[in-house]
């Protein structure tokens, strides 16, 4: 959601803040704006819609080096997407400008107080209260801007990362962070601020990850952070990861990266020849993990569906009871939190507001919190006691694809790591198979053209039912989510065994069924479910195992995938679901990387 950048240093401040902001487009937004010091003073430009609309407005302008620039992409929460609601927002005298990520929960209360004191608001946003509140403290006689800023922050309830410019101090950017991420890139003679490290890929070698409650200001040469300045860390993201390369969309690029990502994720962690699984992050907690009787996994969206597959893997291989919760439910549940339970938080971005709130609920009780996170240095990664990184690199496409696969392979590793009996044949077979999964996925990726043809064939349908059983049931949910997210059609995922309890009533030729029916323990059961659908005139597109001739008698269309062990089938089977959704959405002319109304990293509730 929303993106923030700020630049102060020896280069063109307008260009640099906007170039970095452009890298955050993937997060989802509906308007953009910038404040910079150009010819004759500060200039504010804002535009609704695509980033290009803003870029065009400032095409002939330059930002004076050494002076502050702050920029923002907005994803509407309070007030419709419009120029007046786009950030930066300002005070009555147009002396204080602010950009904001997060939500000011008590903004109504604050706005009423400020309006009573004569402040005039120009937007419907919650953000606008900040510049007015700072102005209010200055009007009351506060001489020091930073103190006025701090006092304003104390009054604000909610989550924020703020950048603020005081036009009387044009060579300085103030900032504050609570609950929304903010990083500061430190180069010689310049500071680059952003809400997401991706914005700084290729332009900052080192970054400071701010902690909640930290605030301060940056000038070209110096940066002050109170109460404590974080240590700069190497930024491991490369510019390559933030570029599409030869692919038309990030989503396609990222799906194609999967085999390499899985290999990178297994590197040093899986030693198939020795039957060994090593997870450094969990080793740190080995003693405490031994006493754990139950695992509770908490996540949102695609990470939640990956966790449902993780539940099956861990229950089966490690014989440990597992429960999976949606973070937005978990955080408000009156549930017993126990010492003998480990809580695992799964998040690609590591910033999802609900997952973070759920984590803090567990941390408040001093219980064992673990993370399975992709973005290095993200808040969830930092606040969990121990964990495992995905090593999937930056995922730019809003609808998660490669991160889902890396989550599945990590769950496989975690399940094997926790397995009680590591000497049996089953364990050895699984370890060996996991190592060759990337090669099997490579074979499935070659089916892209075949899936495109199917997408053409099914393009006119507006309803889909995805079915699976066992390990493929959560995958049916994920398949349906993917086509909903980017294809904007109604799709449901269901456990095939539940068909008789309702959904079969909907079966007719206008409601195609995507069935995941690979050769596993439940193959025959799944086949019976499909026979029942066929008998009622249902149209079936099946994902089946190579060599399965029988399925052709039931399904209208079949996509074959290589055989693998049942526990790892989702990793192979999800590729056709992702590619089908991708081609379907592209054919309909939709922006697959930035689907409408969605955000990559949901940093507000
Ligand atoms: C958003 C994204 C999804 C993602 C979900 C959870 O909805 O669009 O792709 O699965 O958030 O995000 P997380 O970063 O916590 O995995």
Coordinates of C-alpha atoms and ligand atoms in Angstrom, one line a residue:
X1 CA 0.0 0.0 0.0
X2 CA 1.1 3.6 -0.2
X3 CA 4.7 4.3 -0.9
X4 CA 7.0 7.0 0.5
X5 CA 10.3 8.4 -0.7
X6 CA 12.4 11.3 0.3
X7 CA 15.7 12.6 -1.0
X8 CA 18.2 15.1 0.3
X9 CA 21.7 15.4 -1.2
X10 CA 23.9 16.4 -3.9
X11 CA 21.8 15.3 -6.8
X12 CA 18.5 16.5 -8.4
X13 CA 16.1 15.9 -5.5
X14 CA 12.9 15.7 -7.7
X15 CA 14.3 13.1 -10.0
X16 CA 15.8 11.0 -7.3
X17 CA 12.7 11.0 -5.1
X18 CA 10.5 10.1 -8.1
X19 CA 12.8 7.5 -9.6
X20 CA 12.8 5.7 -6.2
X21 CA 9.1 6.1 -5.9
X22 CA 8.5 4.5 -9.2
X23 CA 10.0 1.3 -7.9
X24 CA 7.2 1.2 -5.3
X25 CA 4.4 1.3 -7.9
X26 CA 4.0 -2.4 -7.5
X27 CA 2.6 -1.9 -4.0
X28 CA -0.7 -0.5 -5.4
X29 CA -1.8 3.1 -5.5
X30 CA -4.4 5.4 -7.1
X31 CA -2.7 8.8 -7.0
X32 CA 0.8 10.3 -6.5
X33 CA 2.4 13.5 -5.4
X34 CA 5.6 15.2 -4.7
X35 CA 7.0 18.3 -2.9
X36 CA 10.4 19.6 -4.0
X37 CA 12.5 22.7 -4.1
X38 CA 12.6 23.9 -7.7
X39 CA 13.1 27.3 -9.4
X40 CA 12.0 29.9 -6.9
X41 CA 11.1 27.7 -4.0
X42 CA 9.0 24.7 -3.0
X43 CA 6.6 23.3 -5.5
X44 CA 3.8 20.8 -4.9
X45 CA 2.5 18.6 -7.7
X46 CA -0.1 15.9 -7.4
X47 CA -2.0 13.7 -9.9
X48 CA -4.7 11.0 -9.9
X49 CA -4.1 7.7 -11.5
X50 CA -0.9 6.3 -12.9
X51 CA 2.5 7.5 -11.8
X52 CA 3.1 8.8 -15.4
X53 CA 0.5 11.4 -14.8
X54 CA 2.6 13.0 -12.1
X55 CA 5.8 12.5 -14.0
X56 CA 4.4 14.4 -17.0
X57 CA 3.5 17.3 -14.8
X58 CA 7.0 17.7 -13.6
X59 CA 8.8 16.6 -16.8
X60 CA 10.3 20.1 -17.5
X61 CA 11.2 20.8 -13.8
X62 CA 14.3 20.1 -11.7
X63 CA 14.9 19.7 -8.0
X64 CA 17.6 21.9 -6.6
X65 CA 20.4 19.7 -5.1
X66 CA 20.8 20.0 -1.4
X67 CA 17.1 20.8 -0.8
X68 CA 14.5 18.4 0.4
X69 CA 12.0 16.5 -1.8
X70 CA 9.3 14.1 -0.5
X71 CA 7.1 12.0 -2.7
X72 CA 4.2 9.6 -2.2
X73 CA 1.9 7.1 -3.9
X74 CA -1.5 6.9 -2.2
X75 CA -3.8 4.0 -1.8
X76 CA -7.1 5.6 -0.7
X77 CA -8.3 4.8 2.8
X78 CA -9.9 8.1 3.9
X79 CA -11.5 10.0 1.0
X80 CA -11.7 9.0 -2.7
X81 CA -8.7 9.0 -5.0
X82 CA -8.4 12.7 -6.1
X83 CA -5.8 15.4 -6.4
X84 CA -6.8 17.1 -3.2
X85 CA -6.6 13.9 -1.3
X86 CA -3.2 12.9 -2.7
X87 CA -0.2 13.6 -0.6
X88 CA 1.8 15.7 0.4
X89 CA -0.7 17.5 2.6
X90 CA -0.1 20.9 4.2
X91 CA -1.0 23.3 7.0
X92 CA -3.0 26.5 6.7
X93 CA 0.0 28.7 5.8
X94 CA 1.5 26.1 3.4
X95 CA 4.7 26.0 5.5
X96 CA 4.6 22.3 6.6
X97 CA 4.1 19.4 4.2
X98 CA 3.7 15.8 5.1
X99 CA 3.5 12.4 3.4
X100 CA 2.2 9.4 5.4
X101 CA 1.7 5.7 5.3
X102 CA -0.6 4.1 7.8
X103 CA -3.8 5.3 9.5
X104 CA -4.4 8.0 12.1
X105 CA -7.2 6.3 14.1
X106 CA -8.2 9.4 16.2
X107 CA -8.0 11.8 13.2
X108 CA -11.7 12.8 13.6
X109 CA -11.2 13.9 17.1
X110 CA -8.0 15.8 16.2
X111 CA -9.6 17.4 13.2
X112 CA -12.6 18.6 15.2
X113 CA -10.2 20.2 17.8
X114 CA -8.1 21.8 15.1
X115 CA -11.2 23.1 13.2
X116 CA -12.5 24.7 16.4
X117 CA -9.1 26.5 16.6
X118 CA -9.7 27.9 13.1
X119 CA -7.7 25.4 11.0
X120 CA -9.0 25.0 7.5
X121 CA -8.8 21.5 6.0
X122 CA -8.5 20.9 2.3
X123 CA -8.8 17.1 2.0
X124 CA -10.8 14.3 3.5
X125 CA -7.7 12.4 4.6
X126 CA -6.6 11.5 8.1
X127 CA -3.0 12.5 7.1
X128 CA -3.8 16.2 6.9
X129 CA -4.2 16.5 10.7
X130 CA -0.4 16.1 11.1
X131 CA 0.8 19.3 9.4
X132 CA -2.1 21.2 11.1
X133 CA -1.2 19.8 14.5
X134 CA 2.4 20.8 14.2
X135 CA 1.2 24.3 13.1
X136 CA -1.1 24.3 16.2
X137 CA 1.9 23.7 18.5
X138 CA 4.0 26.4 16.7
X139 CA 1.1 28.8 16.9
X140 CA 0.9 28.1 20.7
X141 CA 4.4 29.4 20.9
X142 CA 6.6 26.4 20.5
X143 CA 9.8 27.7 19.0
X144 CA 11.5 24.4 18.0
X145 CA 10.0 22.6 15.0
X146 CA 11.3 19.2 16.1
X147 CA 9.6 19.6 19.5
X148 CA 6.4 20.7 17.9
X149 CA 6.6 17.6 15.6
X150 CA 7.2 15.3 18.6
X151 CA 4.3 16.8 20.5
X152 CA 2.0 16.3 17.5
X153 CA 3.1 12.6 17.3
X154 CA 2.3 12.0 20.9
X155 CA -1.3 13.0 20.2
X156 CA -1.6 10.6 17.2
X157 CA -3.1 7.2 17.7
X158 CA -2.6 4.6 15.0
X159 CA 0.1 3.6 12.6
X160 CA 2.4 5.8 10.6
X161 CA 5.6 6.5 8.8
X162 CA 5.8 10.2 8.2
X163 CA 8.1 12.5 6.2
X164 CA 7.7 16.1 6.9
X165 CA 9.2 19.2 5.4
X166 CA 9.2 22.6 7.1
X167 CA 9.7 25.2 4.3
X168 CA 11.7 27.4 6.7
X169 CA 14.3 24.6 6.9
X170 CA 14.4 23.6 3.3
X171 CA 17.5 21.5 3.6
X172 CA 16.0 19.0 6.1
X173 CA 13.5 16.2 6.1
X174 CA 11.8 15.2 9.3
X175 CA 10.6 11.6 9.8
X176 CA 8.9 9.4 12.3
X177 CA 7.9 5.7 12.4
X178 CA 5.3 3.7 14.3
X179 CA 3.8 0.5 13.0
X180 CA 4.6 1.3 9.3
X181 CA 8.0 0.6 7.8
X182 CA 10.6 3.3 7.0
X183 CA 14.2 2.9 5.9
X184 CA 17.0 5.4 5.4
X185 CA 19.7 4.8 2.8
X186 CA 23.0 6.4 3.7
X187 CA 25.4 7.4 1.0
X188 CA 28.2 10.0 1.2
X189 CA 26.6 13.4 0.8
X190 CA 23.0 12.1 0.5
X191 CA 20.2 10.5 2.4
X192 CA 17.4 8.5 0.7
X193 CA 14.3 7.7 2.7
X194 CA 11.7 5.1 1.7
X195 CA 8.9 3.1 3.1
X196 CA 10.2 -0.1 1.4
X197 CA 13.9 -1.0 0.8
X198 CA 12.9 -2.0 -2.8
X199 CA 12.8 1.8 -3.6
X200 CA 16.5 2.0 -2.7
X201 CA 17.7 -1.0 -4.7
X202 CA 20.7 0.0 -6.8
X203 CA 21.0 3.5 -5.2
X204 CA 21.9 2.8 -1.6
X205 CA 24.5 0.3 -0.4
X206 CA 23.6 0.6 3.2
X207 CA 20.3 1.3 5.0
X208 CA 19.1 2.0 8.5
X209 CA 15.9 0.1 9.4
X210 CA 14.0 2.4 11.7
X211 CA 12.2 0.9 14.8
X212 CA 8.8 1.9 16.1
X213 CA 9.0 5.1 18.1
X214 CA 12.1 6.4 16.3
X215 CA 12.0 9.9 14.8
X216 CA 14.5 12.5 13.7
X217 CA 15.6 14.4 10.6
X218 CA 18.0 14.0 7.7
X219 CA 20.1 16.5 6.0
X220 CA 22.5 15.8 3.1
X221 CA 25.5 15.1 5.4
X222 CA 23.9 14.2 8.7
X223 CA 21.0 12.2 10.1
X224 CA 19.7 12.5 13.6
X225 CA 17.6 9.7 15.0
X226 CA 16.1 9.6 18.6
X227 CA 16.0 7.9 21.0
X228 CA 18.7 5.7 19.3
X229 CA 20.3 5.7 15.9
X230 CA 20.1 2.2 14.2
X231 CA 23.2 0.7 12.8
X232 CA 23.4 0.8 8.9
X233 CA 23.1 -2.6 7.3
X234 CA 24.0 -3.8 3.8
X235 CA 21.1 -3.6 1.4
X236 CA 21.0 -7.0 -0.3
X237 CA 18.5 -6.1 -3.0
X238 CA 19.8 -5.6 -6.5
X239 CA 18.4 -3.4 -9.2
X240 CA 17.9 -6.5 -11.4
X241 CA 15.3 -7.8 -9.0
X242 CA 13.3 -4.5 -9.4
X243 CA 13.3 -4.8 -13.2
X244 CA 11.2 -6.9 -15.6
X245 CA 14.0 -7.9 -17.9
X246 CA 12.9 -9.8 -21.0
X247 CA 9.4 -10.5 -19.5
X248 CA 6.3 -8.5 -20.3
X249 CA 5.2 -8.6 -16.7
X250 CA 6.8 -9.1 -13.3
X251 CA 4.3 -11.8 -12.5
X252 CA 5.6 -13.9 -15.5
X253 CA 9.2 -13.2 -14.6
X254 CA 8.6 -14.2 -11.0
X255 CA 6.9 -17.5 -11.9
X256 CA 9.8 -18.3 -14.1
X257 CA 12.3 -17.5 -11.4
X258 CA 10.8 -20.3 -9.2
X259 CA 13.2 -23.2 -10.0
X260 CA 16.2 -21.0 -9.1
X261 CA 14.6 -19.5 -6.0
X262 CA 13.8 -23.0 -4.7
X263 CA 17.3 -24.0 -5.3
X264 CA 18.6 -21.0 -3.4
X265 CA 16.2 -21.7 -0.6
X266 CA 17.5 -25.2 -0.2
X267 CA 21.1 -24.3 -0.6
X268 CA 23.0 -25.2 2.6
X269 CA 19.8 -26.3 4.2
X270 CA 19.1 -29.6 2.5
X271 CA 21.8 -32.2 2.2
X272 CA 19.9 -34.9 0.4
X273 CA 22.8 -37.4 0.1
X274 CA 23.2 -37.3 3.9
X275 CA 19.5 -37.0 4.6
X276 CA 20.1 -33.8 6.5
X277 CA 18.0 -30.7 7.0
X278 CA 19.6 -27.7 8.6
X279 CA 17.8 -24.5 9.5
X280 CA 20.1 -22.1 11.3
X281 CA 17.3 -19.8 12.4
X282 CA 15.5 -22.7 14.2
X283 CA 18.7 -24.3 15.5
X284 CA 19.0 -21.2 17.8
X285 CA 15.8 -22.3 19.4
X286 CA 16.3 -26.0 19.3
X287 CA 16.0 -26.5 23.1
X288 CA 12.8 -24.5 23.3
X289 CA 11.3 -26.2 20.3
X290 CA 11.8 -29.6 21.9
X291 CA 9.2 -28.7 24.6
X292 CA 6.7 -27.5 22.0
X293 CA 3.5 -29.5 21.9
X294 CA 1.5 -27.5 19.4
X295 CA 2.2 -25.1 16.5
X296 CA -0.1 -22.2 15.6
X297 CA 0.5 -20.6 12.2
X298 CA -0.8 -17.1 11.5
X299 CA -0.9 -15.4 8.1
X300 CA -3.0 -13.5 5.5
X301 CA -3.9 -14.1 1.8
X302 CA -1.6 -16.4 -0.2
X303 CA 0.6 -16.8 2.8
X304 CA -2.4 -18.2 4.7
X305 CA -3.0 -20.8 2.0
X306 CA 0.6 -21.8 2.0
X307 CA 0.3 -22.2 5.7
X308 CA -2.7 -24.6 5.3
X309 CA -0.4 -26.8 3.2
X310 CA 2.3 -26.3 5.8
X311 CA -0.1 -27.6 8.4
X312 CA -0.6 -30.9 6.5
X313 CA 3.1 -31.3 6.0
X314 CA 4.1 -30.7 9.6
X315 CA 1.2 -32.8 11.0
X316 CA 2.2 -35.7 8.8
X317 CA 5.9 -35.5 9.0
X318 CA 6.6 -34.1 12.4
X319 CA 3.5 -35.6 14.2
X320 CA 2.8 -32.2 15.7
X321 CA -0.7 -30.8 16.0
X322 CA -1.0 -27.6 14.0
X323 CA -3.7 -24.9 13.7
X324 CA -3.7 -22.2 11.1
X325 CA -5.4 -18.8 11.7
X326 CA -6.1 -15.8 9.5
X327 CA -4.2 -13.0 11.2
X328 CA -7.2 -10.5 11.2
X329 CA -9.2 -13.1 13.2
X330 CA -6.4 -14.3 15.4
X331 CA -5.5 -10.8 16.6
X332 CA -9.0 -10.2 18.1
X333 CA -9.8 -13.7 19.2
X334 CA -10.2 -14.4 22.9
X335 CA -8.0 -17.5 22.4
X336 CA -5.8 -19.2 25.0
X337 CA -2.2 -18.5 24.3
X338 CA 0.0 -21.2 25.8
X339 CA 3.6 -21.7 26.7
X340 CA 3.7 -25.1 25.1
X341 CA 2.7 -23.7 21.7
X342 CA 5.0 -22.1 19.2
X343 CA 3.5 -19.4 17.0
X344 CA 4.7 -19.1 13.5
X345 CA 4.1 -15.9 11.5
X346 CA 4.2 -16.3 7.7
X347 CA 4.5 -13.3 5.5
X348 CA 6.1 -12.4 2.2
X349 CA 6.5 -8.7 2.9
X350 CA 7.0 -9.1 6.7
X351 CA 4.9 -5.9 7.1
X352 CA 1.2 -7.0 6.9
X353 CA -0.6 -5.1 9.6
X354 CA -2.8 -7.9 10.8
X355 CA 0.0 -10.4 10.9
X356 CA 2.2 -7.9 12.8
X357 CA -0.6 -7.2 15.3
X358 CA -1.0 -10.9 15.9
X359 CA 2.7 -11.3 16.4
X360 CA 2.7 -8.5 19.0
X361 CA -0.2 -10.2 20.8
X362 CA 2.0 -13.3 21.2
X363 CA 5.2 -11.3 22.0
X364 CA 3.3 -9.4 24.7
X365 CA 2.8 -12.7 26.5
X366 CA 6.4 -13.5 26.1
X367 CA 5.6 -16.7 24.1
X368 CA 7.7 -18.3 21.4
X369 CA 7.2 -16.4 18.1
X370 CA 8.8 -17.6 14.9
X371 CA 8.9 -16.1 11.4
X372 CA 8.8 -17.4 7.9
X373 CA 9.4 -14.2 6.0
X374 CA 10.8 -13.1 2.6
X375 CA 11.8 -9.5 3.1
X376 CA 15.0 -9.3 5.0
X377 CA 15.0 -6.7 7.8
X378 CA 11.2 -6.4 7.6
X379 CA 9.3 -5.7 10.9
X380 CA 8.0 -9.3 11.3
X381 CA 11.4 -10.7 10.6
X382 CA 12.9 -8.4 13.3
X383 CA 10.2 -8.9 15.9
X384 CA 10.0 -12.7 15.8
X385 CA 12.4 -14.5 18.1
X386 CA 13.8 -16.8 15.4
X387 CA 12.9 -17.8 11.9
X388 CA 13.7 -18.7 8.4
X389 CA 14.1 -16.4 5.4
X390 CA 12.5 -17.4 2.0
X391 CA 15.5 -16.1 -0.1
X392 CA 13.0 -15.5 -2.9
X393 CA 14.2 -12.0 -3.7
X394 CA 12.0 -9.0 -4.3
X395 CA 8.5 -10.0 -5.3
X396 CA 7.0 -7.1 -7.3
X397 CA 3.8 -8.6 -8.8
X398 CA 1.0 -7.8 -6.3
X399 CA -0.5 -11.3 -6.5
X400 CA 2.0 -13.5 -4.9
X401 CA 3.5 -16.4 -7.0
X402 CA 7.2 -17.1 -6.4
X403 CA 6.9 -16.3 -2.7
X404 CA 4.1 -18.9 -2.4
X405 CA 6.3 -21.6 -3.8
X406 CA 9.2 -20.7 -1.6
X407 CA 6.9 -20.8 1.4
X408 CA 5.9 -24.3 0.4
X409 CA 9.4 -25.5 0.0
X410 CA 10.3 -23.9 3.4
X411 CA 7.4 -25.6 5.0
X412 CA 8.7 -28.9 3.5
X413 CA 12.1 -28.1 5.1
X414 CA 10.6 -27.2 8.4
X415 CA 8.4 -30.4 8.5
X416 CA 11.5 -32.5 7.7
X417 CA 13.5 -30.6 10.2
X418 CA 11.0 -31.3 12.9
X419 CA 10.4 -34.9 11.8
X420 CA 10.7 -37.3 14.7
X421 CA 12.0 -40.2 12.8
X422 CA 14.7 -39.4 10.4
X423 CA 15.8 -42.9 9.7
X424 CA 12.8 -44.3 7.9
X425 CA 12.4 -44.8 4.1
X426 CA 9.7 -42.2 3.8
X427 CA 11.9 -39.5 5.3
X428 CA 14.8 -40.4 2.9
X429 CA 12.5 -40.4 -0.1
X430 CA 11.1 -37.0 0.8
X431 CA 14.5 -35.4 1.2
X432 CA 15.6 -36.8 -2.1
X433 CA 12.5 -35.7 -3.9
X434 CA 12.6 -32.2 -2.5
X435 CA 16.0 -31.7 -4.1
X436 CA 14.7 -32.4 -7.6
X437 CA 11.4 -30.5 -7.4
X438 CA 13.0 -27.4 -9.1
X439 CA 13.7 -29.6 -12.2
X440 CA 10.1 -30.8 -12.2
X441 CA 8.9 -27.2 -12.0
X442 CA 11.0 -26.3 -15.0
X443 CA 9.1 -28.9 -17.0
X444 CA 5.8 -27.4 -16.0
X445 CA 6.9 -23.9 -16.9
X446 CA 7.3 -25.1 -20.5
X447 CA 3.5 -25.5 -20.6
X448 CA 2.9 -21.7 -20.6
X449 CA 1.8 -21.7 -24.3
X450 CA -0.6 -24.6 -23.7
X451 CA -2.1 -22.8 -20.8
X452 CA -2.4 -19.6 -22.8
X453 CA -4.5 -21.6 -25.3
X454 CA -6.7 -22.8 -22.5
X455 CA -7.0 -19.3 -21.2
X456 CA -8.3 -18.3 -24.6
X457 CA -10.8 -21.1 -24.5
X458 CA -12.1 -20.2 -21.1
X459 CA -11.8 -16.5 -21.4
X460 CA -15.5 -15.8 -21.6
X461 CA -16.4 -17.5 -18.3
X462 CA -17.0 -15.3 -15.3
X463 CA -17.3 -18.1 -12.7
X464 CA -14.9 -20.8 -11.7
X465 CA -14.9 -23.6 -9.1
X466 CA -11.5 -24.9 -8.1
X467 CA -11.5 -28.4 -6.5
X468 CA -8.9 -30.5 -4.7
X469 CA -8.5 -32.9 -1.9
X470 CA -5.8 -33.4 0.7
X471 CA -2.7 -31.4 -0.1
X472 CA -4.4 -30.1 -3.1
X473 CA -7.4 -28.6 -1.3
X474 CA -5.6 -25.5 0.0
X475 CA -4.1 -25.3 -3.5
X476 CA -7.7 -25.1 -4.9
X477 CA -8.2 -22.1 -2.6
X478 CA -5.0 -20.5 -3.8
X479 CA -5.9 -21.2 -7.5
X480 CA -9.2 -19.5 -7.0
X481 CA -7.6 -16.5 -5.2
X482 CA -5.2 -16.0 -8.0
X483 CA -7.8 -15.7 -10.8
X484 CA -10.0 -13.5 -8.5
X485 CA -7.1 -11.1 -7.8
X486 CA -5.9 -10.6 -11.3
X487 CA -8.8 -11.8 -13.5
X488 CA -11.6 -10.1 -11.6
X489 CA -13.9 -13.1 -11.9
X490 CA -15.8 -15.0 -9.3
X491 CA -13.9 -18.1 -8.3
X492 CA -14.3 -20.4 -5.3
X493 CA -12.0 -23.0 -3.9
X494 CA -13.6 -26.1 -2.4
X495 CA -12.6 -29.4 -0.9
X496 CA -14.0 -31.8 -3.6
X497 CA -15.5 -34.1 -0.9
X498 CA -17.7 -31.2 0.2
X499 CA -19.3 -30.9 -3.3
X500 CA -22.4 -32.9 -2.2
X501 CA -22.9 -30.5 0.7
X502 CA -23.8 -27.6 -1.5
X503 CA -21.7 -26.6 -4.4
X504 CA -22.9 -29.4 -6.7
X505 CA -26.2 -27.5 -6.9
X506 CA -24.4 -24.8 -8.9
X507 CA -22.9 -27.2 -11.5
X508 CA -23.9 -26.3 -15.1
X509 CA -22.0 -25.8 -18.3
X510 CA -21.5 -22.1 -17.6
X511 CA -19.5 -22.7 -14.4
X512 CA -16.2 -24.5 -15.3
X513 CA -14.4 -26.6 -12.7
X514 CA -10.7 -26.5 -12.4
X515 CA -9.8 -29.9 -10.8
X516 CA -6.5 -30.7 -9.3
X517 CA -6.4 -34.5 -9.6
X518 CA -2.8 -35.7 -9.5
X519 CA -2.0 -39.4 -8.7
X520 CA -2.1 -39.7 -4.9
X521 CA -3.9 -41.5 -2.1
X522 CA -7.1 -39.6 -2.9
X523 CA -7.0 -40.0 -6.7
X524 CA -10.0 -42.4 -6.9
X525 CA -12.1 -40.3 -4.5
X526 CA -11.3 -37.2 -6.5
X527 CA -12.2 -39.1 -9.7
X528 CA -15.6 -40.1 -8.2
X529 CA -16.3 -36.4 -7.4
X530 CA -15.5 -35.5 -11.0
X531 CA -17.7 -38.2 -12.4
X532 CA -20.6 -36.7 -10.4
X533 CA -19.8 -33.3 -11.9
X534 CA -19.6 -34.7 -15.4
X535 CA -22.9 -36.5 -15.0
X536 CA -24.5 -33.1 -14.3
X537 CA -23.1 -31.4 -17.4
X538 CA -20.1 -29.7 -15.7
X539 CA -17.1 -28.6 -17.7
X540 CA -13.8 -29.8 -16.3
X541 CA -10.3 -28.5 -16.8
X542 CA -8.0 -31.0 -15.0
X543 CA -4.4 -30.8 -13.7
X544 CA -3.3 -34.4 -13.8
X545 CA -0.2 -36.5 -13.6
X546 CA 1.7 -37.4 -16.8
X547 CA 0.5 -40.7 -18.2
X548 CA -3.0 -40.6 -16.6
X549 CA -5.2 -41.6 -19.5
X550 CA -8.3 -42.1 -17.5
X551 CA -8.7 -38.5 -16.7
X552 CA -9.3 -37.7 -20.4
X553 CA -12.6 -39.6 -20.2
X554 CA -13.9 -37.3 -17.6
X555 CA -12.3 -33.9 -18.2
X556 CA -12.8 -31.6 -21.2
X557 CA -9.2 -30.4 -21.0
X558 CA -6.2 -31.7 -19.3
X559 CA -2.8 -30.2 -18.3
X560 CA -0.3 -32.8 -17.4
X561 CA 2.4 -32.3 -14.8
X562 CA 5.3 -34.6 -13.7
X563 CA 4.6 -37.1 -10.9
X564 CA 6.0 -36.3 -7.5
X565 CA 5.4 -37.3 -3.9
X566 CA 1.9 -36.3 -2.7
X567 CA 3.3 -34.0 0.0
X568 CA 5.1 -31.9 -2.7
X569 CA 2.4 -32.0 -5.3
X570 CA 1.3 -28.4 -4.5
X571 CA 4.6 -27.1 -5.6
X572 CA 4.3 -28.7 -9.0
X573 CA 0.5 -28.2 -9.4
X574 CA 0.4 -24.6 -8.6
X575 CA 2.4 -23.5 -11.6
X576 CA -0.4 -24.3 -14.1
X577 CA -2.9 -22.5 -11.8
X578 CA -0.7 -19.4 -11.7
X579 CA 0.0 -19.4 -15.5
X580 CA -3.7 -20.0 -16.3
X581 CA -4.7 -17.0 -14.2
X582 CA -1.9 -14.9 -15.7
X583 CA -2.9 -15.6 -19.3
X584 CA -6.6 -15.2 -18.5
X585 CA -6.0 -11.8 -17.0
X586 CA -3.6 -10.6 -19.8
X587 CA -6.2 -11.7 -22.4
X588 CA -8.8 -9.6 -20.7
X589 CA -6.5 -6.7 -20.9
X590 CA -5.9 -6.3 -17.1
X591 CA -2.8 -5.0 -15.4
X592 CA -1.7 -8.3 -13.9
X593 CA 1.2 -6.7 -11.9
X594 CA -0.9 -4.0 -10.3
X595 CA -4.5 -5.4 -10.0
X596 CA -7.2 -2.8 -9.2
X597 CA -7.9 -2.1 -5.5
X598 CA -5.1 -4.4 -4.3
X599 CA -1.9 -3.6 -2.5
X600 CA 1.3 -5.7 -2.3
X601 CA 1.9 -5.0 1.3
X602 CA -1.2 -4.4 3.4
X603 CA 0.2 -2.1 6.0
X604 CA -3.2 -0.9 7.3
X605 CA -6.0 -3.0 8.9
Ligands
LIG1 C1 -1.7 -8.9 0.0 C2 -1.0 -9.4 -1.2 C3 -1.0 -10.9 -1.3 C4 -0.4 -11.5 0.0 C5 -1.1 -10.9 1.3 C6 -0.4 -11.3 2.5 O1 -3.1 -9.2 0.0 O2 -1.6 -8.8 -2.3 O3 -0.3 -11.3 -2.4 O4 -0.6 -12.9 0.0 O5 -1.2 -9.5 1.2 O6 0.9 -10.6 2.5 P1 2.2 -11.1 3.2 O7 3.2 -10.1 2.8 O8 1.9 -11.0 4.7 O9 2.5 -12.5 2.8

